[in-house]
């Protein structure tokens, strides 16, 4: 039977496999602009044109493309290779961060009719973006179509060298690299029980399926216990996890891995694996798991970490208070929902070494951890990461890497494991749910006399990241308030729930929701303006933040928070003078605000290394091992390098994240990607500039050197220097190759405090419980902003993710502890039409004593959103919500009963 399809201008005749969808057919033909984000037509990452019509190619049977013309983002460019106007507009407006959703958005936008253009809320509903907050996407789409009418284009934002590849779909994410020969695929078997012992696994039927190469169980896996969490300091996380275990501790835990010629064969065979379990008693409530008689989740015990700290005398502080407010707050289990699912690929290189390509934020730590688990010499394993399709912390755990490596070692073949969206939602790490008991004491004027916190965080079945998340939560959320008496007692508890892990905010968001909500309630009871109580309470410049239980690490406040509150107050007053555009006569209108602080201290022992090489062509090659995952690290590091080298950013080229290229780097997460790695980059580049500018000819001394420069802070406060003339190489003849390396560690880091403040005006519909955002202002103290477009995008994206967490995202479980949300259709990531623009203010560094350096904005803007929204709902409806999310059914019920 003949088959013909025209793909991006090329005629093809190879028929698809039976049942194959168009997305897979196109990706197998190298169309990297066709992304996989789900299999259900919910995310739009796979959007292509079929005869000019935009379709979700994951739902489109490939055989129906017979006789048709298919265009992907890679083939959208016009004659002469000039990008399509929509692609140009996306690049000019920086309408992307990680860029994983971008080709799909481009294809949808390029096919819009004038009628569809007039209603982008509906027209772009089928494409999800987890990073940008949608504002720049809308601007790009409108600009692209306006330009057809000869209206002037908006001014471009500073160029990102990755833009052309992102908007055309050529940027390479984890699985976009050419497949190694003979690639096999893994499908996982997951436990349906939350606690059980595996008595037997019958793999015969699965192994009998043609194309199946192996079925791996705990008998094939190393017995070594490890933590999936990736930290430089291995003491941070308990070693309590096995690659495949004979005890399951949560529903969804991996029990077996089927390796086969194709994903479909592996999936079909995985359903034939028969596992016999002895079901055991389970505990899923963290408060119950704390009891001495509770079912033990793990031999190591149920408490994975504790934190206790005291400043002053809280009992006395409460006795001296004119008013005491106490409440308990609960946050829910949510998922990162990056548009790219976790994936890894392992294969042998021609020299016999193993290559592991994975969606990680820390390639060196993945290599180290897996070499320990599998007993490999580090020299035998190379780990690389491409661009990550969003992270939000998900890349700081071993998620699929261990199984891919196990399968490659056991089969001797190249192997790939790519999670399905259902696996992402039901069996990978989540945010830690928290219970927080807050007790605040205050005088009538709002002066805080006591803060008392009891925190229980549910780390799920394993302790990865749990103790560190608890520590961040126990210190940062209130560090900016003056209070002489503080007591914090925190417990990180194992339960038979799906494990939590690193997630944007790292515990601070949960605590900020609790503390900022309680403070707001205190303000209501004292009849104080919520801004006033915060203005009176925040620490002034020069005062030391009180971090109970963290001796010697008490940062000194600067002017950031005060200026955030000033700016927020002005914007709020201006906004409140306007009438809100509410959607109906019976709507309840209210406003609320909250603040958040981030202490930019890296994890203990964190190491950041950077190398820079002056190439023969006068350009520079910068190596950092920090993959780009949408936080803008790549552009900021290039600019730091360019400044130190006194050259233009487009002369600095960033290499990929690859363990071959640097001795060691602990990865890019938390505040380390920009702050610590930025210091290493600045030092390496300054060292290279000194070599370059040395008038001594290169002959007679090494032309390629490696210097371990000591950490210093000279880069802080330096004004930008003028760029050198092009191809400036000092006294060195053309062709000389100079290299400098710098390493800084957490001990060398200059920590600082970053601040943000968020304000919302909302309407609440009493008849439906729906909360709608009418107005939104975000103020951020981001230090020296190296890339305003990227920074603003980070903040807007964080606010939208915070809105999703506050209003509706959650992962409910059934009676057996199984997560019942299995797809994006029911997980409800905010989409284009639901998110109003946020007015973003970036404070300029003002005082000379403030560090002239960028402060990270990946996490901080998320942290205050849920509290600010809950405070606005309290103002509107008179009901204090203490449990997230504020779903319409919960709000509706509470408005009727007053029960939150
Ligand atoms: Fe849209 Fe990352 S830029 S998902």
JSON list of N, CA and C in Angstrom, two decimals, residues 166-224:
[
{"chain": "A", "resi": 166, "resn": "UNK", "atom": "N", "xyz": [15.23, 27.96, 19.65]},
{"chain": "A", "resi": 166, "resn": "UNK", "atom": "CA", "xyz": [14.04, 27.70, 20.46]},
{"chain": "A", "resi": 166, "resn": "UNK", "atom": "C", "xyz": [12.77, 27.86, 19.63]},
{"chain": "A", "resi": 167, "resn": "UNK", "atom": "N", "xyz": [12.69, 28.95, 18.88]},
{"chain": "A", "resi": 167, "resn": "UNK", "atom": "CA", "xyz": [11.42, 29.23, 18.17]},
{"chain": "A", "resi": 167, "resn": "UNK", "atom": "C", "xyz": [11.23, 28.34, 16.94]},
{"chain": "A", "resi": 168, "resn": "UNK", "atom": "N", "xyz": [12.30, 27.75, 16.45]},
{"chain": "A", "resi": 168, "resn": "UNK", "atom": "CA", "xyz": [12.16, 26.84, 15.30]},
{"chain": "A", "resi": 168, "resn": "UNK", "atom": "C", "xyz": [12.11, 25.38, 15.74]},
{"chain": "A", "resi": 169, "resn": "UNK", "atom": "N", "xyz": [12.24, 25.12, 17.03]},
{"chain": "A", "resi": 169, "resn": "UNK", "atom": "CA", "xyz": [12.20, 23.75, 17.52]},
{"chain": "A", "resi": 169, "resn": "UNK", "atom": "C", "xyz": [13.51, 23.01, 17.36]},
{"chain": "A", "resi": 170, "resn": "UNK", "atom": "N", "xyz": [14.58, 23.73, 17.02]},
{"chain": "A", "resi": 170, "resn": "UNK", "atom": "CA", "xyz": [15.87, 23.05, 16.84]},
{"chain": "A", "resi": 170, "resn": "UNK", "atom": "C", "xyz": [16.62, 22.88, 18.14]},
{"chain": "A", "resi": 171, "resn": "UNK", "atom": "N", "xyz": [16.24, 23.63, 19.18]},
{"chain": "A", "resi": 171, "resn": "UNK", "atom": "CA", "xyz": [16.93, 23.50, 20.48]},
{"chain": "A", "resi": 171, "resn": "UNK", "atom": "C", "xyz": [16.79, 22.06, 20.97]},
{"chain": "A", "resi": 172, "resn": "UNK", "atom": "N", "xyz": [17.87, 21.54, 21.49]},
{"chain": "A", "resi": 172, "resn": "UNK", "atom": "CA", "xyz": [17.86, 20.11, 21.83]},
{"chain": "A", "resi": 172, "resn": "UNK", "atom": "C", "xyz": [17.62, 19.87, 23.30]},
{"chain": "A", "resi": 173, "resn": "UNK", "atom": "N", "xyz": [16.48, 19.30, 23.56]},
{"chain": "A", "resi": 173, "resn": "UNK", "atom": "CA", "xyz": [16.15, 18.84, 24.90]},
{"chain": "A", "resi": 173, "resn": "UNK", "atom": "C", "xyz": [16.63, 17.40, 25.04]},
{"chain": "A", "resi": 174, "resn": "UNK", "atom": "N", "xyz": [16.34, 16.79, 26.17]},
{"chain": "A", "resi": 174, "resn": "UNK", "atom": "CA", "xyz": [16.98, 15.51, 26.51]},
{"chain": "A", "resi": 174, "resn": "UNK", "atom": "C", "xyz": [16.91, 14.48, 25.38]},
{"chain": "A", "resi": 175, "resn": "UNK", "atom": "N", "xyz": [15.71, 14.28, 24.84]},
{"chain": "A", "resi": 175, "resn": "UNK", "atom": "CA", "xyz": [15.55, 13.20, 23.86]},
{"chain": "A", "resi": 175, "resn": "UNK", "atom": "C", "xyz": [15.57, 13.71, 22.42]},
{"chain": "A", "resi": 176, "resn": "UNK", "atom": "N", "xyz": [16.05, 14.92, 22.21]},
{"chain": "A", "resi": 176, "resn": "UNK", "atom": "CA", "xyz": [16.10, 15.46, 20.85]},
{"chain": "A", "resi": 176, "resn": "UNK", "atom": "C", "xyz": [17.41, 15.14, 20.14]},
{"chain": "A", "resi": 177, "resn": "UNK", "atom": "N", "xyz": [18.35, 14.58, 20.85]},
{"chain": "A", "resi": 177, "resn": "UNK", "atom": "CA", "xyz": [19.60, 14.20, 20.19]},
{"chain": "A", "resi": 177, "resn": "UNK", "atom": "C", "xyz": [19.36, 12.95, 19.37]},
{"chain": "A", "resi": 178, "resn": "UNK", "atom": "N", "xyz": [20.16, 12.77, 18.32]},
{"chain": "A", "resi": 178, "resn": "UNK", "atom": "CA", "xyz": [19.98, 11.57, 17.49]},
{"chain": "A", "resi": 178, "resn": "UNK", "atom": "C", "xyz": [20.07, 10.31, 18.33]},
{"chain": "A", "resi": 179, "resn": "UNK", "atom": "N", "xyz": [19.20, 9.37, 18.03]},
{"chain": "A", "resi": 179, "resn": "UNK", "atom": "CA", "xyz": [19.16, 8.13, 18.82]},
{"chain": "A", "resi": 179, "resn": "UNK", "atom": "C", "xyz": [20.41, 7.30, 18.57]},
{"chain": "A", "resi": 180, "resn": "UNK", "atom": "N", "xyz": [20.97, 6.73, 19.63]},
{"chain": "A", "resi": 180, "resn": "UNK", "atom": "CA", "xyz": [22.05, 5.77, 19.41]},
{"chain": "A", "resi": 180, "resn": "UNK", "atom": "C", "xyz": [21.50, 4.51, 18.74]},
{"chain": "A", "resi": 181, "resn": "UNK", "atom": "N", "xyz": [22.37, 3.78, 18.06]},
{"chain": "A", "resi": 181, "resn": "UNK", "atom": "CA", "xyz": [21.92, 2.59, 17.32]},
{"chain": "A", "resi": 181, "resn": "UNK", "atom": "C", "xyz": [21.34, 1.55, 18.28]},
{"chain": "A", "resi": 182, "resn": "UNK", "atom": "N", "xyz": [20.30, 0.88, 17.83]},
{"chain": "A", "resi": 182, "resn": "UNK", "atom": "CA", "xyz": [19.73, -0.23, 18.59]},
{"chain": "A", "resi": 182, "resn": "UNK", "atom": "C", "xyz": [19.05, 0.18, 19.88]},
{"chain": "A", "resi": 183, "resn": "UNK", "atom": "N", "xyz": [18.50, 1.37, 19.92]},
{"chain": "A", "resi": 183, "resn": "UNK", "atom": "CA", "xyz": [17.93, 1.89, 21.16]},
{"chain": "A", "resi": 183, "resn": "UNK", "atom": "C", "xyz": [16.74, 1.05, 21.63]},
{"chain": "A", "resi": 184, "resn": "UNK", "atom": "N", "xyz": [16.79, 0.63, 22.89]},
{"chain": "A", "resi": 184, "resn": "UNK", "atom": "CA", "xyz": [15.67, -0.09, 23.51]},
{"chain": "A", "resi": 184, "resn": "UNK", "atom": "C", "xyz": [14.90, 0.88, 24.41]},
{"chain": "A", "resi": 185, "resn": "UNK", "atom": "N", "xyz": [13.69, 0.45, 24.78]},
{"chain": "A", "resi": 185, "resn": "UNK", "atom": "CA", "xyz": [12.81, 1.32, 25.56]},
{"chain": "A", "resi": 185, "resn": "UNK", "atom": "C", "xyz": [12.32, 0.60, 26.81]},
{"chain": "A", "resi": 186, "resn": "UNK", "atom": "N", "xyz": [12.10, 1.38, 27.86]},
{"chain": "A", "resi": 186, "resn": "UNK", "atom": "CA", "xyz": [11.69, 0.81, 29.16]},
{"chain": "A", "resi": 186, "resn": "UNK", "atom": "C", "xyz": [10.25, 1.21, 29.45]},
{"chain": "A", "resi": 187, "resn": "UNK", "atom": "N", "xyz": [9.49, 0.25, 29.95]},
{"chain": "A", "resi": 187, "resn": "UNK", "atom": "CA", "xyz": [8.19, 0.56, 30.56]},
{"chain": "A", "resi": 187, "resn": "UNK", "atom": "C", "xyz": [8.22, 0.02, 31.99]},
{"chain": "A", "resi": 188, "resn": "UNK", "atom": "N", "xyz": [7.68, 0.79, 32.91]},
{"chain": "A", "resi": 188, "resn": "UNK", "atom": "CA", "xyz": [7.78, 0.45, 34.32]},
{"chain": "A", "resi": 188, "resn": "UNK", "atom": "C", "xyz": [6.49, -0.22, 34.82]},
{"chain": "A", "resi": 189, "resn": "UNK", "atom": "N", "xyz": [6.67, -1.10, 35.78]},
{"chain": "A", "resi": 189, "resn": "UNK", "atom": "CA", "xyz": [5.53, -1.67, 36.50]},
{"chain": "A", "resi": 189, "resn": "UNK", "atom": "C", "xyz": [5.50, -0.99, 37.87]},
{"chain": "A", "resi": 190, "resn": "UNK", "atom": "N", "xyz": [4.35, -0.45, 38.23]},
{"chain": "A", "resi": 190, "resn": "UNK", "atom": "CA", "xyz": [4.22, 0.31, 39.48]},
{"chain": "A", "resi": 190, "resn": "UNK", "atom": "C", "xyz": [3.35, -0.44, 40.48]},
{"chain": "A", "resi": 191, "resn": "UNK", "atom": "N", "xyz": [3.65, -0.23, 41.74]},
{"chain": "A", "resi": 191, "resn": "UNK", "atom": "CA", "xyz": [2.85, -0.87, 42.79]},
{"chain": "A", "resi": 191, "resn": "UNK", "atom": "C", "xyz": [1.47, -0.24, 42.90]},
{"chain": "A", "resi": 192, "resn": "UNK", "atom": "N", "xyz": [0.42, -1.07, 43.01]},
{"chain": "A", "resi": 192, "resn": "UNK", "atom": "CA", "xyz": [-0.91, -0.51, 43.29]},
{"chain": "A", "resi": 192, "resn": "UNK", "atom": "C", "xyz": [-1.13, -0.30, 44.79]},
{"chain": "A", "resi": 193, "resn": "UNK", "atom": "N", "xyz": [-0.20, -0.81, 45.60]},
{"chain": "A", "resi": 193, "resn": "UNK", "atom": "CA", "xyz": [-0.37, -0.74, 47.06]},
{"chain": "A", "resi": 193, "resn": "UNK", "atom": "C", "xyz": [0.57, 0.30, 47.66]},
{"chain": "A", "resi": 194, "resn": "UNK", "atom": "N", "xyz": [0.15, 0.86, 48.79]},
{"chain": "A", "resi": 194, "resn": "UNK", "atom": "CA", "xyz": [1.00, 1.87, 49.41]},
{"chain": "A", "resi": 194, "resn": "UNK", "atom": "C", "xyz": [2.04, 1.25, 50.34]},
{"chain": "A", "resi": 195, "resn": "UNK", "atom": "N", "xyz": [1.77, 0.05, 50.83]},
{"chain": "A", "resi": 195, "resn": "UNK", "atom": "CA", "xyz": [2.76, -0.62, 51.66]},
{"chain": "A", "resi": 195, "resn": "UNK", "atom": "C", "xyz": [2.59, -2.12, 51.47]},
{"chain": "A", "resi": 196, "resn": "UNK", "atom": "N", "xyz": [3.61, -2.76, 51.00]},
{"chain": "A", "resi": 196, "resn": "UNK", "atom": "CA", "xyz": [3.51, -4.21, 50.76]},
{"chain": "A", "resi": 196, "resn": "UNK", "atom": "C", "xyz": [4.91, -4.79, 50.60]},
{"chain": "A", "resi": 197, "resn": "UNK", "atom": "N", "xyz": [5.00, -6.07, 50.87]},
{"chain": "A", "resi": 197, "resn": "UNK", "atom": "CA", "xyz": [6.24, -6.79, 50.57]},
{"chain": "A", "resi": 197, "resn": "UNK", "atom": "C", "xyz": [6.02, -7.56, 49.27]},
{"chain": "A", "resi": 198, "resn": "UNK", "atom": "N", "xyz": [7.00, -7.49, 48.40]},
{"chain": "A", "resi": 198, "resn": "UNK", "atom": "CA", "xyz": [6.92, -8.21, 47.13]},
{"chain": "A", "resi": 198, "resn": "UNK", "atom": "C", "xyz": [7.33, -9.66, 47.40]},
{"chain": "A", "resi": 199, "resn": "UNK", "atom": "N", "xyz": [6.37, -10.58, 47.23]},
{"chain": "A", "resi": 199, "resn": "UNK", "atom": "CA", "xyz": [6.67, -11.99, 47.50]},
{"chain": "A", "resi": 199, "resn": "UNK", "atom": "C", "xyz": [7.19, -12.69, 46.26]},
{"chain": "A", "resi": 200, "resn": "UNK", "atom": "N", "xyz": [6.64, -12.30, 45.11]},
{"chain": "A", "resi": 200, "resn": "UNK", "atom": "CA", "xyz": [7.06, -13.00, 43.88]},
{"chain": "A", "resi": 200, "resn": "UNK", "atom": "C", "xyz": [6.75, -12.10, 42.68]},
{"chain": "A", "resi": 201, "resn": "UNK", "atom": "N", "xyz": [7.60, -12.20, 41.69]},
{"chain": "A", "resi": 201, "resn": "UNK", "atom": "CA", "xyz": [7.33, -11.49, 40.43]},
{"chain": "A", "resi": 201, "resn": "UNK", "atom": "C", "xyz": [7.47, -12.50, 39.29]},
{"chain": "A", "resi": 202, "resn": "UNK", "atom": "N", "xyz": [6.36, -12.77, 38.63]},
{"chain": "A", "resi": 202, "resn": "UNK", "atom": "CA", "xyz": [6.36, -13.72, 37.52]},
{"chain": "A", "resi": 202, "resn": "UNK", "atom": "C", "xyz": [6.52, -12.92, 36.22]},
{"chain": "A", "resi": 203, "resn": "UNK", "atom": "N", "xyz": [7.67, -13.08, 35.60]},
{"chain": "A", "resi": 203, "resn": "UNK", "atom": "CA", "xyz": [7.97, -12.28, 34.41]},
{"chain": "A", "resi": 203, "resn": "UNK", "atom": "C", "xyz": [7.85, -13.09, 33.12]},
{"chain": "A", "resi": 204, "resn": "UNK", "atom": "N", "xyz": [7.45, -14.36, 33.24]},
{"chain": "A", "resi": 204, "resn": "UNK", "atom": "CA", "xyz": [7.51, -15.26, 32.07]},
{"chain": "A", "resi": 204, "resn": "UNK", "atom": "C", "xyz": [6.66, -14.75, 30.91]},
{"chain": "A", "resi": 205, "resn": "UNK", "atom": "N", "xyz": [5.44, -14.35, 31.21]},
{"chain": "A", "resi": 205, "resn": "UNK", "atom": "CA", "xyz": [4.55, -13.92, 30.12]},
{"chain": "A", "resi": 205, "resn": "UNK", "atom": "C", "xyz": [5.09, -12.67, 29.44]},
{"chain": "A", "resi": 206, "resn": "UNK", "atom": "N", "xyz": [5.64, -11.78, 30.23]},
{"chain": "A", "resi": 206, "resn": "UNK", "atom": "CA", "xyz": [6.20, -10.54, 29.65]},
{"chain": "A", "resi": 206, "resn": "UNK", "atom": "C", "xyz": [7.42, -10.86, 28.79]},
{"chain": "A", "resi": 207, "resn": "UNK", "atom": "N", "xyz": [8.28, -11.74, 29.31]},
{"chain": "A", "resi": 207, "resn": "UNK", "atom": "CA", "xyz": [9.49, -12.07, 28.55]},
{"chain": "A", "resi": 207, "resn": "UNK", "atom": "C", "xyz": [9.17, -12.79, 27.25]},
{"chain": "A", "resi": 208, "resn": "UNK", "atom": "N", "xyz": [8.00, -13.44, 27.20]},
{"chain": "A", "resi": 208, "resn": "UNK", "atom": "CA", "xyz": [7.63, -14.19, 25.99]},
{"chain": "A", "resi": 208, "resn": "UNK", "atom": "C", "xyz": [7.13, -13.28, 24.86]},
{"chain": "A", "resi": 209, "resn": "UNK", "atom": "N", "xyz": [6.89, -12.04, 25.16]},
{"chain": "A", "resi": 209, "resn": "UNK", "atom": "CA", "xyz": [6.40, -11.11, 24.11]},
{"chain": "A", "resi": 209, "resn": "UNK", "atom": "C", "xyz": [7.54, -10.84, 23.13]},
{"chain": "A", "resi": 210, "resn": "UNK", "atom": "N", "xyz": [7.31, -11.03, 21.83]},
{"chain": "A", "resi": 210, "resn": "UNK", "atom": "CA", "xyz": [8.37, -10.75, 20.86]},
{"chain": "A", "resi": 210, "resn": "UNK", "atom": "C", "xyz": [8.85, -9.31, 20.97]},
{"chain": "A", "resi": 211, "resn": "UNK", "atom": "N", "xyz": [10.15, -9.14, 21.02]},
{"chain": "A", "resi": 211, "resn": "UNK", "atom": "CA", "xyz": [10.71, -7.79, 21.12]},
{"chain": "A", "resi": 211, "resn": "UNK", "atom": "C", "xyz": [11.13, -7.43, 22.53]},
{"chain": "A", "resi": 212, "resn": "UNK", "atom": "N", "xyz": [10.72, -8.22, 23.52]},
{"chain": "A", "resi": 212, "resn": "UNK", "atom": "CA", "xyz": [11.13, -7.94, 24.90]},
{"chain": "A", "resi": 212, "resn": "UNK", "atom": "C", "xyz": [12.54, -8.49, 25.11]},
{"chain": "A", "resi": 213, "resn": "UNK", "atom": "N", "xyz": [13.42, -7.66, 25.65]},
{"chain": "A", "resi": 213, "resn": "UNK", "atom": "CA", "xyz": [14.82, -8.05, 25.85]},
{"chain": "A", "resi": 213, "resn": "UNK", "atom": "C", "xyz": [15.13, -8.41, 27.30]},
{"chain": "A", "resi": 214, "resn": "UNK", "atom": "N", "xyz": [14.42, -7.82, 28.22]},
{"chain": "A", "resi": 214, "resn": "UNK", "atom": "CA", "xyz": [14.68, -8.12, 29.64]},
{"chain": "A", "resi": 214, "resn": "UNK", "atom": "C", "xyz": [13.52, -7.62, 30.48]},
{"chain": "A", "resi": 215, "resn": "UNK", "atom": "N", "xyz": [13.33, -8.30, 31.61]},
{"chain": "A", "resi": 215, "resn": "UNK", "atom": "CA", "xyz": [12.40, -7.79, 32.63]},
{"chain": "A", "resi": 215, "resn": "UNK", "atom": "C", "xyz": [13.20, -7.73, 33.93]},
{"chain": "A", "resi": 216, "resn": "UNK", "atom": "N", "xyz": [13.41, -6.55, 34.43]},
{"chain": "A", "resi": 216, "resn": "UNK", "atom": "CA", "xyz": [14.30, -6.34, 35.58]},
{"chain": "A", "resi": 216, "resn": "UNK", "atom": "C", "xyz": [13.49, -6.14, 36.85]},
{"chain": "A", "resi": 217, "resn": "UNK", "atom": "N", "xyz": [13.93, -6.77, 37.91]},
{"chain": "A", "resi": 217, "resn": "UNK", "atom": "CA", "xyz": [13.26, -6.64, 39.21]},
{"chain": "A", "resi": 217, "resn": "UNK", "atom": "C", "xyz": [14.31, -6.31, 40.27]},
{"chain": "A", "resi": 218, "resn": "UNK", "atom": "N", "xyz": [13.86, -6.33, 41.53]},
{"chain": "A", "resi": 218, "resn": "UNK", "atom": "CA", "xyz": [14.81, -6.03, 42.61]},
{"chain": "A", "resi": 218, "resn": "UNK", "atom": "C", "xyz": [15.96, -7.02, 42.64]},
{"chain": "A", "resi": 219, "resn": "UNK", "atom": "N", "xyz": [15.73, -8.21, 42.07]},
{"chain": "A", "resi": 219, "resn": "UNK", "atom": "CA", "xyz": [16.81, -9.19, 42.06]},
{"chain": "A", "resi": 219, "resn": "UNK", "atom": "C", "xyz": [17.94, -8.78, 41.12]},
{"chain": "A", "resi": 220, "resn": "UNK", "atom": "N", "xyz": [17.64, -7.91, 40.18]},
{"chain": "A", "resi": 220, "resn": "UNK", "atom": "CA", "xyz": [18.65, -7.45, 39.22]},
{"chain": "A", "resi": 220, "resn": "UNK", "atom": "C", "xyz": [19.30, -6.14, 39.64]},
{"chain": "A", "resi": 221, "resn": "UNK", "atom": "N", "xyz": [18.77, -5.52, 40.69]},
{"chain": "A", "resi": 221, "resn": "UNK", "atom": "CA", "xyz": [19.23, -4.17, 41.05]},
{"chain": "A", "resi": 221, "resn": "UNK", "atom": "C", "xyz": [20.24, -4.23, 42.19]},
{"chain": "A", "resi": 222, "resn": "UNK", "atom": "N", "xyz": [21.13, -3.26, 42.27]},
{"chain": "A", "resi": 222, "resn": "UNK", "atom": "CA", "xyz": [22.07, -3.20, 43.40]},
{"chain": "A", "resi": 222, "resn": "UNK", "atom": "C", "xyz": [21.30, -3.08, 44.71]},
{"chain": "A", "resi": 223, "resn": "UNK", "atom": "N", "xyz": [21.87, -3.63, 45.77]},
{"chain": "A", "resi": 223, "resn": "UNK", "atom": "CA", "xyz": [21.20, -3.54, 47.06]},
{"chain": "A", "resi": 223, "resn": "UNK", "atom": "C", "xyz": [21.52, -2.23, 47.78]},
{"chain": "A", "resi": 224, "resn": "UNK", "atom": "N", "xyz": [22.44, -1.49, 47.22]},
{"chain": "A", "resi": 224, "resn": "UNK", "atom": "CA", "xyz": [22.86, -0.22, 47.85]},
{"chain": "A", "resi": 224, "resn": "UNK", "atom": "C", "xyz": [21.68, 0.72, 48.05]}
]
